Amino acid sequence: MPPWPGTPYPLGATYDGVGTNFALFSEVAEYVELCLIDEHGEEERVRLPEVDGFVHHGYLLGVGPGQRYGYRVHGPYDPARGLRCNPDKLLIDPYAKAITGDVDWDESLFGYPFGAPDERNDADSAAHVPRSLVVSPFFDWADDRPPRTPYHETVIYEAHLRGLTMRHPAVPPRLRGTYAGLAHPAVVEHLKQLGVTAIELMPVHQFITDHGLAQKGLRNYWGYNTIGFFAPHEAYAAFPEAAGQVQEFKGMVRSLHEADIEVILDVVYNHTAEGNHLGPTLSLRGIDNQAYYRLADDEPKYYLDYTGTGNSLNVRNPHTLQLIMDSLRYWVTEMHVDGFRFDLAATLAREFYDVDRLSTFFDLVQQDPTVSRVKLIAEPWDVGPGGYQVGNFPPLWTEWNGKFRDTVRDFWRGESATLGEFASRITGSSDLYQDDGRRPFASINFVTAHDGFTLADLVSYNEKHNEANGEDGRDGADDNRSWNCGAEGPTEDPEILALRERQRRNLIGTLLLSQGVPMLLHGDELGRTQLGNNNAYCQDNELSWVDWSMVDGNAELVDFVGRVADFRRRHPVFRRRRFFAGKPIRKSDELRDIAWLTPSGEEMKEQNWDDGFGKSIVVFLNGEGIPDLDQRGMRVVDDSFLMAFNAHYEDIELVLPSADYGPRWTVMIDTATGEVADEPNGPGLRAGDSMNLPARSLVVLQRAPEAA
């Protein structure tokens, strides 16, 4: 049966229960062939009959879920001018809701970089590329509701879906490394034990392993090599038959929502897996190269690269912006995700050359009634000129705060003269976010993330050890701001091991008790190590996977993380919605909402901030000075606390401040011992008393009621 005209919108393959509408944008195409592919790889080619607004479209009765398909785009081929149409390339639908198969690297995938039309590689690529799939949009969401956890109550857990579950003994073998595995009750219960309210998944859009890694026998593990912005990665599905990855992903989200855990996706809209002018033609390059990619103004039109991957998407083009926005809306409305973390987000702001915080992309997000209501997190840098943009994103956005990471690492490894910046970072980084009207929760605080050392390696290695990556140690960051505590790598020295455990508690305690949104890295609570590899992007093996057999040996750290997270949850003074003002709460009271003290109990003076020693400080947090209202409109009131930090290698004497701050104090958290109290107990300490503040430790004291 010949195709019906169909409609130009929505783009992609849309099944309605009777047939499927196919629609593909290409401004340069002369005509487009839809290729229907059977289980033997045989093609039936159908020319899309209609074109409206550069969208080629047609409707095929009887074509339904599970149908494999691709496109062949007929049009001009002149790479020097940025034109790369080639009907010998079977192309993935940019709007495919599911994709099956992987790239089988073959010469037919590549063309001459700037050759004339008669020099192009005309070998058919169909046998070597993935296929798009028609999917069913129907799913029983039951009574699924998004948790909508406020930012100031959020605790994020960054995780690799495969790596988190591949070695979990309670997860059935077939479910390990899959969406269904992540939804397993044993995994969910662990997240709940840690106080996690949102899991931030490393890329789950369909991605491929690039040619260079494949030649080395390695795989792209992290997934920052997207080829399908609407498709859940097929390899993460336990039951991928008939596009089952879509149903399985939805089931995972539904299960996590039932546990009040949000799902945030790490998304890569800055580039694709097609690489530079020497890369393969898999999708956008062969559909409309000039529209989708940033090209040089002069000929030959090389790809402009702000990502370090060979290409950058052309966010100046309205159809590229439409692709991104349609993808975001799809994941919110159809897949029920709760937010996005944008990889190399500064690239999306490069309309021309400079990074523009008011670029069209951010305007579209701000105005979109769907996307603007979910969590939006920027990785606020790229590799282009002026690409480090921490603190410069629009008010709707939160940001990975790389300055928090660097400062907290420096403080706890004993770097001098970091007090002033450390104070700013643990109180919400007002220097970065207050001027444009944002709140402390604009800062996504982290000490470790997928890119870099794990927490255990951060306190065990001075240098990276990336030999397994096959790049002779050239890859990965050199500035790790780490300290091995006296020995490089594994050791049996009990003093060094004890110090490393304390340092891990210091870093996690600081992270969870700082103003802003804390983000934990998966497995840090279990002592996960990558043996000093700080760039395990290609290590899809036991080097990167979470080793759940370490639970018993790290039970105390798991308990510490959960108890400190619960302590934070119960005390809103550690998760304020507004910045500290440094002013008295009431006119009749000189006690401010925050005060900085020396270990001797005196208020910090200007010269104290400039002290080169700079390894210890005390901060008073006034629980009566929280300028927030609860859901009933009542003013939020909490207890008051002292947080005493000592990054020095020796114990120091801590003198409690005068009775103006509080008559009695009780130790609630002590990273030297790992103890976390649920409630104040015992006689406590009086104002003016002295106590020992152990070397390299964080102690939190709670003020007792006036009547005590």
XYZ file of C-alpha atoms in Angstrom:
708
model
C 0.000 0.000 0.000
C 1.451 3.418 -0.931
C 2.075 5.871 1.909
C -0.516 8.452 2.830
C 0.586 12.097 3.093
C 0.599 12.099 6.890
C 1.546 15.200 8.884
C 4.777 17.185 9.405
C 4.384 17.160 13.173
C 5.350 15.574 15.445
C 8.774 14.769 14.056
C 9.962 11.191 14.267
C 7.913 7.995 14.084
C 4.530 8.307 15.815
C 2.351 5.238 16.246
C -1.371 5.866 16.747
C -2.642 2.318 17.192
C -3.359 1.798 13.480
C -0.273 2.976 11.654
C 2.775 5.191 11.981
C 3.482 8.723 10.814
C 7.088 9.421 9.803
C 8.462 12.973 9.673
C 12.045 14.153 9.126
C 13.409 17.697 8.888
C 16.002 18.456 6.213
C 16.298 21.804 4.496
C 18.890 20.574 1.991
C 17.312 17.240 0.999
C 15.899 16.855 -2.486
C 13.864 13.885 -1.293
C 13.934 11.319 1.519
C 13.496 7.566 1.430
C 12.127 5.761 4.459
C 13.707 2.312 4.760
C 11.652 -0.380 6.491
C 13.978 -3.189 7.586
C 12.930 -6.743 8.394
C 14.584 -9.201 10.806
C 16.918 -10.385 8.022
C 18.163 -6.890 7.239
C 16.219 -6.621 3.982
C 14.982 -3.118 3.140
C 11.749 -1.855 1.694
C 12.297 1.730 0.543
C 9.397 4.168 0.524
C 9.764 7.737 -0.684
C 8.124 10.147 1.745
C 5.440 11.805 -0.389
C 5.052 15.258 1.185
C 7.239 18.200 2.221
C 5.994 21.054 4.421
C 8.379 23.613 5.886
C 11.364 21.384 5.007
C 9.764 18.467 6.872
C 9.467 15.319 4.729
C 6.598 13.146 5.901
C 4.289 10.230 5.196
C 1.923 7.817 6.973
C 2.078 4.032 6.623
C -0.955 2.002 7.597
C -0.187 -1.198 9.500
C 3.343 -0.258 10.530
C 3.612 -0.551 14.302
C 5.837 -1.011 17.361
C 9.021 -2.994 16.855
C 9.412 -1.984 13.189
C 13.054 -1.268 12.336
C 13.643 1.695 10.058
C 16.125 4.291 8.850
C 16.384 7.076 6.293
C 18.307 7.672 3.087
C 18.590 11.356 2.270
C 19.116 12.385 -1.336
C 20.698 15.784 -1.830
C 23.924 17.719 -2.448
C 27.276 16.295 -1.392
C 30.026 18.916 -1.149
C 31.861 18.594 2.191
C 33.996 21.685 1.615
C 30.756 23.701 1.653
C 29.307 21.739 4.540
C 26.940 19.604 2.426
C 27.076 15.868 3.192
C 23.924 14.201 1.863
C 24.686 10.657 0.738
C 21.905 8.121 0.093
C 24.406 5.291 0.540
C 24.343 6.021 4.266
C 21.481 4.519 6.230
C 20.696 7.197 8.813
C 19.291 7.039 12.335
C 16.165 9.105 12.913
C 17.151 11.993 15.265
C 13.700 11.618 16.870
C 13.819 7.817 17.217
C 12.236 6.781 20.529
C 14.296 3.574 20.533
C 17.387 2.379 18.688
C 18.636 -1.173 18.290
C 22.087 -2.472 17.438
C 25.549 -1.002 17.716
C 28.048 0.394 15.241
C 30.097 -2.247 13.466
C 33.053 -0.130 12.467
C 33.698 -0.444 8.749
C 35.205 1.786 6.051
C 31.751 2.293 4.563
C 30.878 4.537 7.517
C 33.505 7.093 6.598
C 33.789 9.424 3.646
C 36.496 11.647 2.225
C 36.695 14.750 4.411
C 36.421 17.351 1.652
C 36.282 15.309 -1.540
C 34.201 16.023 -4.631
C 30.908 14.132 -5.028
C 32.463 11.466 -7.234
C 35.125 10.813 -4.563
C 32.777 9.979 -1.738
C 32.591 6.484 -0.319
C 29.535 4.951 -1.952
C 29.637 1.625 -0.113
C 26.302 0.979 1.570
C 26.613 1.399 5.343
C 23.319 -0.356 6.183
C 24.865 -3.541 7.551
C 27.074 -1.657 10.009
C 24.840 0.884 11.747
C 22.040 0.798 14.347
C 18.380 0.905 13.314
C 15.652 3.168 14.593
C 12.578 1.511 16.116
C 8.903 2.395 16.146
C 7.684 2.272 19.759
C 4.350 2.042 21.490
C 3.534 5.178 23.493
C 1.196 3.272 25.822
C 2.240 2.498 29.411
C 0.377 2.018 32.669
C 1.785 4.734 34.924
C -0.826 3.883 37.566
C -0.858 6.745 40.090
C 2.716 7.896 39.406
C 3.421 11.392 40.675
C 6.681 13.318 40.582
C 8.121 13.755 44.104
C 8.932 17.425 43.380
C 11.377 17.570 46.280
C 12.371 21.207 46.903
C 16.000 21.964 46.147
C 16.822 22.812 49.738
C 15.642 19.355 50.830
C 17.423 17.521 48.008
C 20.342 15.102 48.353
C 21.664 13.964 44.962
C 23.425 10.666 44.271
C 25.372 10.680 40.991
C 25.440 7.153 39.615
C 26.305 5.094 36.571
C 23.305 2.862 35.982
C 25.357 -0.117 34.846
C 28.263 0.346 37.235
C 26.037 0.705 40.295
C 24.260 -2.619 39.851
C 26.637 -4.943 37.952
C 28.069 -6.504 41.122
C 25.127 -6.247 43.500
C 24.587 -9.724 44.989
C 20.871 -9.187 45.683
C 20.108 -8.186 42.096
C 19.380 -11.213 39.861
C 22.175 -11.721 37.295
C 19.997 -10.915 34.278
C 18.923 -7.611 35.834
C 22.405 -6.383 36.740
C 23.480 -3.309 34.822
C 19.933 -2.518 33.691
C 17.013 -0.194 34.336
C 15.222 -3.045 36.078
C 18.306 -3.660 38.220
C 18.376 -0.072 39.420
C 14.712 -0.395 40.415
C 15.442 -3.495 42.499
C 14.309 -3.080 46.145
C 17.810 -3.781 47.489
C 19.264 -0.861 45.507
C 16.388 1.459 46.375
C 16.708 0.600 50.064
C 20.408 1.474 50.004
C 19.614 4.880 48.509
C 16.991 5.485 51.170
C 19.463 4.505 53.901
C 21.816 7.221 52.640
C 19.069 9.863 52.692
C 19.147 10.232 48.897
C 16.190 12.095 47.381
C 17.357 12.187 43.749
C 19.525 9.931 41.623
C 21.443 11.671 38.848
C 22.114 9.096 36.142
C 25.104 9.411 33.868
C 24.035 9.405 30.186
C 21.275 6.952 29.310
C 20.493 8.390 25.875
C 21.524 5.945 23.150
C 25.288 6.243 22.669
C 28.057 4.399 20.841
C 31.679 3.492 21.397
C 33.879 5.588 19.145
C 36.234 4.066 16.584
C 39.436 4.815 18.506
C 38.287 2.992 21.634
C 36.951 0.064 19.635
C 40.354 -0.366 17.997
C 41.926 -0.633 21.466
C 39.397 -3.205 22.599
C 37.818 -0.709 25.014
C 34.272 0.630 25.319
C 32.708 3.966 25.997
C 31.593 3.396 29.584
C 30.476 6.852 30.656
C 28.172 7.370 27.660
C 29.040 10.950 26.659
C 28.776 10.026 22.980
C 25.084 10.406 22.153
C 23.508 9.330 18.889
C 19.824 9.382 19.930
C 18.377 12.147 22.081
C 14.994 10.433 22.581
C 16.079 6.810 22.970
C 16.964 5.029 26.231
C 20.240 3.177 25.767
C 19.394 -0.327 24.571
C 22.309 -2.056 26.328
C 20.878 -0.993 29.716
C 17.688 -2.983 29.158
C 17.270 -6.471 30.550
C 14.429 -7.063 28.071
C 15.146 -4.990 24.931
C 13.004 -7.094 22.607
C 10.467 -5.040 20.602
C 11.798 -1.746 21.973
C 11.353 -3.005 25.528
C 13.951 -0.524 26.796
C 11.283 2.195 26.726
C 8.867 0.237 28.905
C 11.665 -0.845 31.241
C 12.917 2.701 31.683
C 9.422 3.886 32.540
C 9.043 1.067 35.039
C 12.301 2.122 36.703
C 11.121 5.710 37.045
C 7.779 4.587 38.468
C 9.528 2.420 41.093
C 11.902 5.183 42.151
C 9.025 7.648 42.403
C 7.210 5.214 44.685
C 10.227 5.540 47.005
C 10.112 9.369 46.715
C 13.367 9.400 44.734
C 13.582 11.738 41.763
C 15.311 10.791 38.510
C 17.670 13.349 36.981
C 19.339 12.609 33.640
C 22.827 13.700 32.657
C 22.207 14.855 29.068
C 24.644 15.625 26.265
C 23.174 18.185 23.876
C 26.487 19.873 23.095
C 27.777 17.322 20.557
C 27.038 13.949 18.972
C 28.903 10.716 18.276
C 29.577 11.674 14.640
C 32.832 13.422 15.536
C 34.735 15.799 13.268
C 35.116 15.888 9.465
C 36.861 12.510 9.584
C 34.092 10.860 11.589
C 31.264 8.562 10.516
C 27.990 9.605 8.950
C 25.317 8.089 11.186
C 22.482 10.621 11.497
C 22.520 14.437 11.629
C 25.586 14.778 9.409
C 23.830 13.113 6.485
C 20.426 14.704 7.135
C 21.355 18.393 7.235
C 24.951 18.970 8.256
C 24.832 22.775 8.077
C 21.709 23.051 10.207
C 22.752 20.727 13.005
C 26.487 21.438 13.451
C 28.629 24.512 14.072
C 30.818 24.924 10.990
C 33.617 27.330 10.188
C 32.600 30.389 8.187
C 35.332 29.874 5.619
C 35.821 26.924 3.306
C 36.587 24.152 3.838
C 33.956 24.083 6.543
C 35.602 22.333 9.444
C 33.563 21.619 12.565
C 33.881 24.108 15.407
C 34.632 22.161 18.543
C 33.953 23.570 22.036
C 33.589 20.118 23.562
C 36.816 18.274 22.805
C 34.891 15.619 20.879
C 35.139 16.862 17.305
C 31.886 18.775 16.861
C 29.411 21.103 18.547
C 25.678 21.289 17.897
C 24.526 24.466 16.178
C 22.275 26.059 18.793
C 21.936 29.108 16.529
C 19.665 27.092 14.242
C 15.961 26.983 15.196
C 15.598 23.351 14.115
C 18.497 22.277 16.321
C 16.947 24.173 19.207
C 13.647 22.457 18.421
C 15.378 19.072 18.543
C 16.790 19.811 21.996
C 13.582 21.271 23.407
C 11.415 18.479 21.949
C 13.770 15.944 23.525
C 13.621 17.610 26.936
C 9.825 17.809 26.856
C 9.580 14.171 25.793
C 11.642 12.953 28.734
C 9.521 14.978 31.146
C 6.060 14.298 29.739
C 6.429 10.753 28.380
C 9.236 9.306 30.522
C 8.377 11.236 33.743
C 11.939 12.282 34.621
C 12.372 15.052 37.169
C 15.292 17.061 35.860
C 18.442 17.295 33.797
C 22.123 17.895 34.312
C 23.507 19.479 31.132
C 26.978 18.291 30.154
C 29.302 21.155 29.105
C 26.361 23.541 29.301
C 28.438 26.585 28.365
C 28.460 25.233 24.790
C 24.682 25.704 24.605
C 25.171 29.404 25.316
C 27.599 29.987 22.436
C 25.337 31.601 19.866
C 28.253 33.202 18.094
C 31.685 33.009 19.715
C 31.404 34.139 23.323
C 29.347 32.416 26.001
C 26.095 34.406 26.289
C 24.034 33.793 29.417
C 21.020 35.300 27.635
C 21.253 33.071 24.568
C 18.164 31.781 22.790
C 18.425 28.332 24.371
C 18.070 29.728 27.875
C 15.226 31.985 26.761
C 13.375 28.960 25.397
C 13.885 26.991 28.593
C 12.743 29.924 30.715
C 9.504 30.252 28.757
C 8.705 26.569 28.335
C 5.812 25.561 30.634
C 7.101 21.984 30.923
C 10.899 22.153 30.987
C 11.068 25.221 33.234
C 9.335 23.327 36.052
C 11.882 20.540 36.513
C 15.365 20.642 38.022
C 17.892 22.196 35.623
C 21.546 21.716 36.527
C 24.402 23.090 34.457
C 27.909 21.774 34.195
C 28.990 25.404 33.812
C 32.032 25.014 31.602
C 33.271 23.744 28.246
C 36.725 23.563 26.652
C 36.372 26.662 24.467
C 37.747 30.155 25.186
C 36.048 31.729 28.200
C 34.304 28.449 28.857
C 34.544 28.434 32.679
C 31.218 29.988 33.653
C 30.625 28.970 37.281
C 28.162 31.456 38.774
C 27.087 32.928 35.439
C 23.987 30.932 34.495
C 20.461 32.429 34.542
C 18.359 32.484 37.731
C 16.286 29.405 36.864
C 19.415 27.240 36.819
C 21.529 25.525 39.428
C 25.176 24.671 38.791
C 27.793 22.100 39.601
C 30.019 24.227 41.820
C 33.569 23.322 40.854
C 34.898 26.010 43.185
C 33.289 24.244 46.152
C 35.020 21.005 45.156
C 38.439 22.617 44.788
C 38.261 24.709 47.954
C 37.025 21.921 50.223
C 39.691 19.575 48.889
C 42.393 22.195 49.455
C 41.237 22.934 52.997
C 41.208 19.338 54.168
C 44.556 18.481 52.590
C 46.057 21.325 54.605
C 46.634 24.059 52.037
C 47.273 27.437 53.660
C 45.327 30.691 53.216
C 42.033 29.100 52.163
C 39.867 30.258 55.086
C 38.031 33.076 53.350
C 37.021 31.063 50.322
C 36.262 28.003 52.442
C 33.877 30.108 54.531
C 32.138 31.324 51.389
C 31.793 27.852 49.882
C 30.292 26.143 52.956
C 27.721 28.930 53.368
C 26.298 28.720 49.846
C 28.772 30.677 47.679
C 26.915 33.968 47.871
C 29.727 35.574 45.862
C 28.646 33.445 42.897
C 24.860 33.310 43.184
C 23.435 36.139 45.276
C 23.856 39.062 42.881
C 21.464 37.648 40.266
C 18.736 36.783 42.762
C 19.508 33.103 43.151
C 19.467 31.203 46.431
C 22.061 29.023 48.198
C 20.607 25.936 46.530
C 21.825 27.266 43.166
C 25.083 25.663 44.255
C 25.235 21.917 43.605
C 28.043 21.067 46.004
C 30.280 18.082 45.398
C 33.690 16.841 46.414
C 33.870 13.946 43.962
C 32.080 13.133 40.715
C 32.418 10.596 37.925
C 35.164 12.713 36.362
C 38.156 12.444 38.683
C 39.168 10.463 41.748
C 36.675 8.566 43.855
C 36.571 9.613 47.519
C 38.773 6.689 48.570
C 41.302 7.512 45.860
C 41.225 11.213 46.740
C 42.769 10.370 50.117
C 44.993 7.561 48.785
C 46.786 8.939 45.725
C 48.834 12.035 44.961
C 49.071 11.221 41.248
C 46.698 9.751 38.663
C 47.310 6.185 37.501
C 45.531 5.897 34.146
C 47.701 3.303 32.429
C 44.716 1.041 31.742
C 43.254 3.675 29.398
C 45.987 3.103 26.812
C 46.930 6.775 26.457
C 50.300 6.664 28.250
C 48.912 8.719 31.131
C 48.145 11.760 28.971
C 44.428 11.671 29.734
C 42.704 12.841 32.908
C 43.282 15.926 35.037
C 46.678 16.598 36.573
C 45.395 19.045 39.194
C 43.544 16.638 41.485
C 44.079 18.498 44.780
C 44.420 15.120 46.454
C 46.601 13.831 49.300
C 47.558 10.214 49.858
C 47.931 10.638 53.641
C 51.476 9.305 53.584
C 51.571 6.414 51.120
C 50.694 6.154 47.433
C 47.887 3.668 46.942
C 47.136 0.555 49.010
C 48.875 0.243 52.373
C 48.639 -1.826 55.543
C 49.872 0.974 57.800
C 47.122 1.317 60.462
C 47.848 5.004 61.112
C 47.539 5.907 57.439
C 44.365 3.843 57.068
C 42.822 5.532 60.114
C 43.734 8.961 58.748
C 42.187 8.136 55.385
C 38.949 7.061 57.061
C 38.869 10.305 59.031
C 39.526 12.372 55.918
C 36.653 10.662 54.124
C 34.345 11.535 57.015
C 35.641 15.123 56.988
C 34.900 15.546 53.300
C 31.448 13.934 53.456
C 30.531 15.784 56.656
C 31.531 19.113 55.119
C 29.575 18.303 51.959
C 26.354 17.341 53.739
C 26.406 20.219 56.226
C 27.215 23.020 53.786
C 24.540 25.342 52.462
C 23.437 24.318 48.981
C 22.533 20.958 47.462
C 24.917 18.083 48.302
C 25.811 15.557 45.608
C 27.385 12.224 46.531
C 29.220 9.996 44.060
C 28.028 6.402 43.846
C 30.084 3.991 45.878
C 31.995 6.609 47.859
C 30.149 5.450 50.962
C 31.489 1.926 50.276
C 35.111 2.909 49.777
C 34.957 2.399 46.003
C 38.377 2.679 44.380
C 39.519 2.913 40.771
C 43.129 2.273 41.847
C 44.067 5.875 41.135
C 42.446 6.096 37.690
C 40.863 9.552 37.506
C 39.405 9.190 34.019
C 37.737 5.776 33.846
C 35.547 6.738 30.883
C 36.519 3.598 28.961
C 36.679 1.100 31.834
C 33.463 -0.900 31.601
C 34.736 -3.515 34.012
C 35.373 -4.208 37.682
C 37.723 -1.241 37.921
C 34.694 1.078 37.678
C 31.804 -1.047 38.877
C 30.711 -0.660 42.491
C 32.042 -3.549 44.574
C 29.194 -4.349 46.956
C 31.350 -6.841 48.841
C 32.908 -3.781 50.491
C 29.672 -3.049 52.382
C 30.726 -4.926 55.501
C 34.159 -3.317 55.665
C 32.643 0.147 55.266
C 29.469 -0.293 57.307
C 30.520 2.487 59.663
C 30.966 4.947 56.790
C 27.610 3.977 55.258
C 26.009 4.546 58.648
C 27.862 7.866 59.056
C 26.615 9.148 55.693
C 23.023 8.183 56.444
C 23.044 9.644 59.951
C 24.595 12.956 58.881
C 22.120 13.198 55.985
C 19.280 12.588 58.454
C 20.784 15.194 60.806
C 20.722 17.677 57.908
C 17.121 16.750 57.117
C 16.012 17.369 60.709
C 17.778 20.729 61.035
C 16.834 23.379 58.449
C 19.634 25.693 59.567
C 21.944 23.520 57.415
C 19.745 23.837 54.337
C 18.538 27.433 54.359
C 16.596 28.787 51.409
C 18.186 32.225 51.762
C 21.714 33.449 52.262
C 23.016 34.512 55.647
C 22.787 38.271 56.180
C 25.369 38.569 58.941
C 22.978 40.849 60.839
C 21.119 40.684 64.169
C 17.852 38.785 64.070
C 15.988 41.295 66.223
C 16.734 44.935 66.938
C 16.912 44.146 70.635
C 19.333 41.272 70.083
C 22.897 41.679 68.870
C 23.264 37.978 68.092
C 23.570 37.648 64.322
C 22.323 34.840 62.085
C 25.924 33.740 61.533
C 29.217 34.472 63.248
C 32.776 33.397 62.487
C 34.987 32.590 65.462
C 38.582 31.641 66.123
C 39.290 28.425 68.055
C 39.889 30.648 71.086
C 36.205 31.635 71.079
C 36.712 35.198 69.819
C 35.097 36.681 66.736
C 37.261 36.610 63.632
C 39.006 39.869 62.785
C 40.327 40.971 59.428
C 43.851 39.835 60.203
C 42.567 36.375 61.160
C 41.181 35.845 57.652
C 44.549 36.704 56.150
C 46.454 34.425 58.497
C 48.757 32.246 56.418
C 48.204 29.358 58.837
C 44.475 29.294 58.020
C 43.673 25.711 58.964
C 41.019 26.036 61.685
C 37.810 28.006 62.063
C 34.514 27.907 63.967
C 31.152 29.058 62.629
C 28.030 29.796 64.692
C 24.716 29.097 62.950
C 21.736 30.778 64.614
C 18.675 28.566 64.272
C 16.392 31.420 65.302
C 17.542 33.462 62.345
C 16.162 31.388 59.467
C 14.203 33.751 57.174
C 12.104 30.923 55.723
C 8.443 29.997 55.993
C 7.135 26.443 56.053
C 4.194 25.127 54.015
C 1.757 26.612 56.553
C 3.336 30.053 56.358
C 4.954 29.719 59.777
C 8.496 30.981 60.383
C 11.067 28.195 60.431
C 12.952 27.939 63.725
C 15.725 25.510 64.544
C 18.349 24.889 67.211
C 21.650 26.732 66.981
C 24.982 25.091 66.258
C 28.736 25.521 66.291
C 30.742 23.881 63.535
C 34.436 23.607 64.383
C 36.874 22.723 61.589
C 40.489 21.732 62.204
C 42.541 20.809 59.123
C 45.825 21.074 61.059
C 47.914 17.952 61.640
C 47.859 18.558 65.413
C 45.079 18.781 67.977
C 44.140 22.288 69.047
C 42.308 23.705 72.049
C 38.778 24.848 71.294
C 37.282 27.437 73.641
C 33.502 27.707 73.506
C 32.284 31.282 72.980
C 30.616 33.457 75.594
C 27.164 32.760 76.986
C 25.754 35.275 74.502
C 25.947 32.480 71.942
C 24.587 29.842 74.294
C 25.011 28.686 77.896
C 25.568 24.985 77.169
C 26.672 22.893 74.211
C 26.558 19.179 73.329
C 28.750 17.418 70.761
C 26.514 15.953 68.045
C 28.963 15.014 65.281
C 32.644 14.155 65.615
C 34.481 12.994 62.492
C 37.485 11.927 64.570
C 35.419 9.120 66.071
C 32.670 8.901 63.459
C 29.993 9.398 66.115
C 26.702 11.064 65.205
C 24.173 11.625 68.006
C 20.454 11.544 67.324
C 19.584 13.869 70.196
C 21.602 15.961 72.675
C 22.507 13.940 75.746
C 24.657 14.276 78.833
C 25.600 17.401 80.797
C 27.473 18.901 77.856
C 29.878 21.827 77.993
C 29.407 25.330 79.363
C 30.162 28.614 77.636
C 33.860 29.399 78.032
C 34.839 25.766 78.599
C 37.735 24.301 76.664
C 37.705 21.065 74.741
C 40.167 19.226 72.556
C 39.557 19.607 68.810
C 41.356 16.626 67.287
C 43.721 16.965 64.366
C 41.997 16.894 60.993
C 38.451 16.770 62.294
C 35.049 18.408 62.135
C 32.996 18.720 65.320
C 29.386 19.949 65.407
C 27.945 21.149 68.733
C 24.280 21.869 69.428
C 23.147 24.604 71.792
C 21.139 23.360 74.751
C 17.867 25.100 75.706
C 18.191 28.135 77.975
C 16.695 26.242 80.931
C 19.349 23.544 80.843
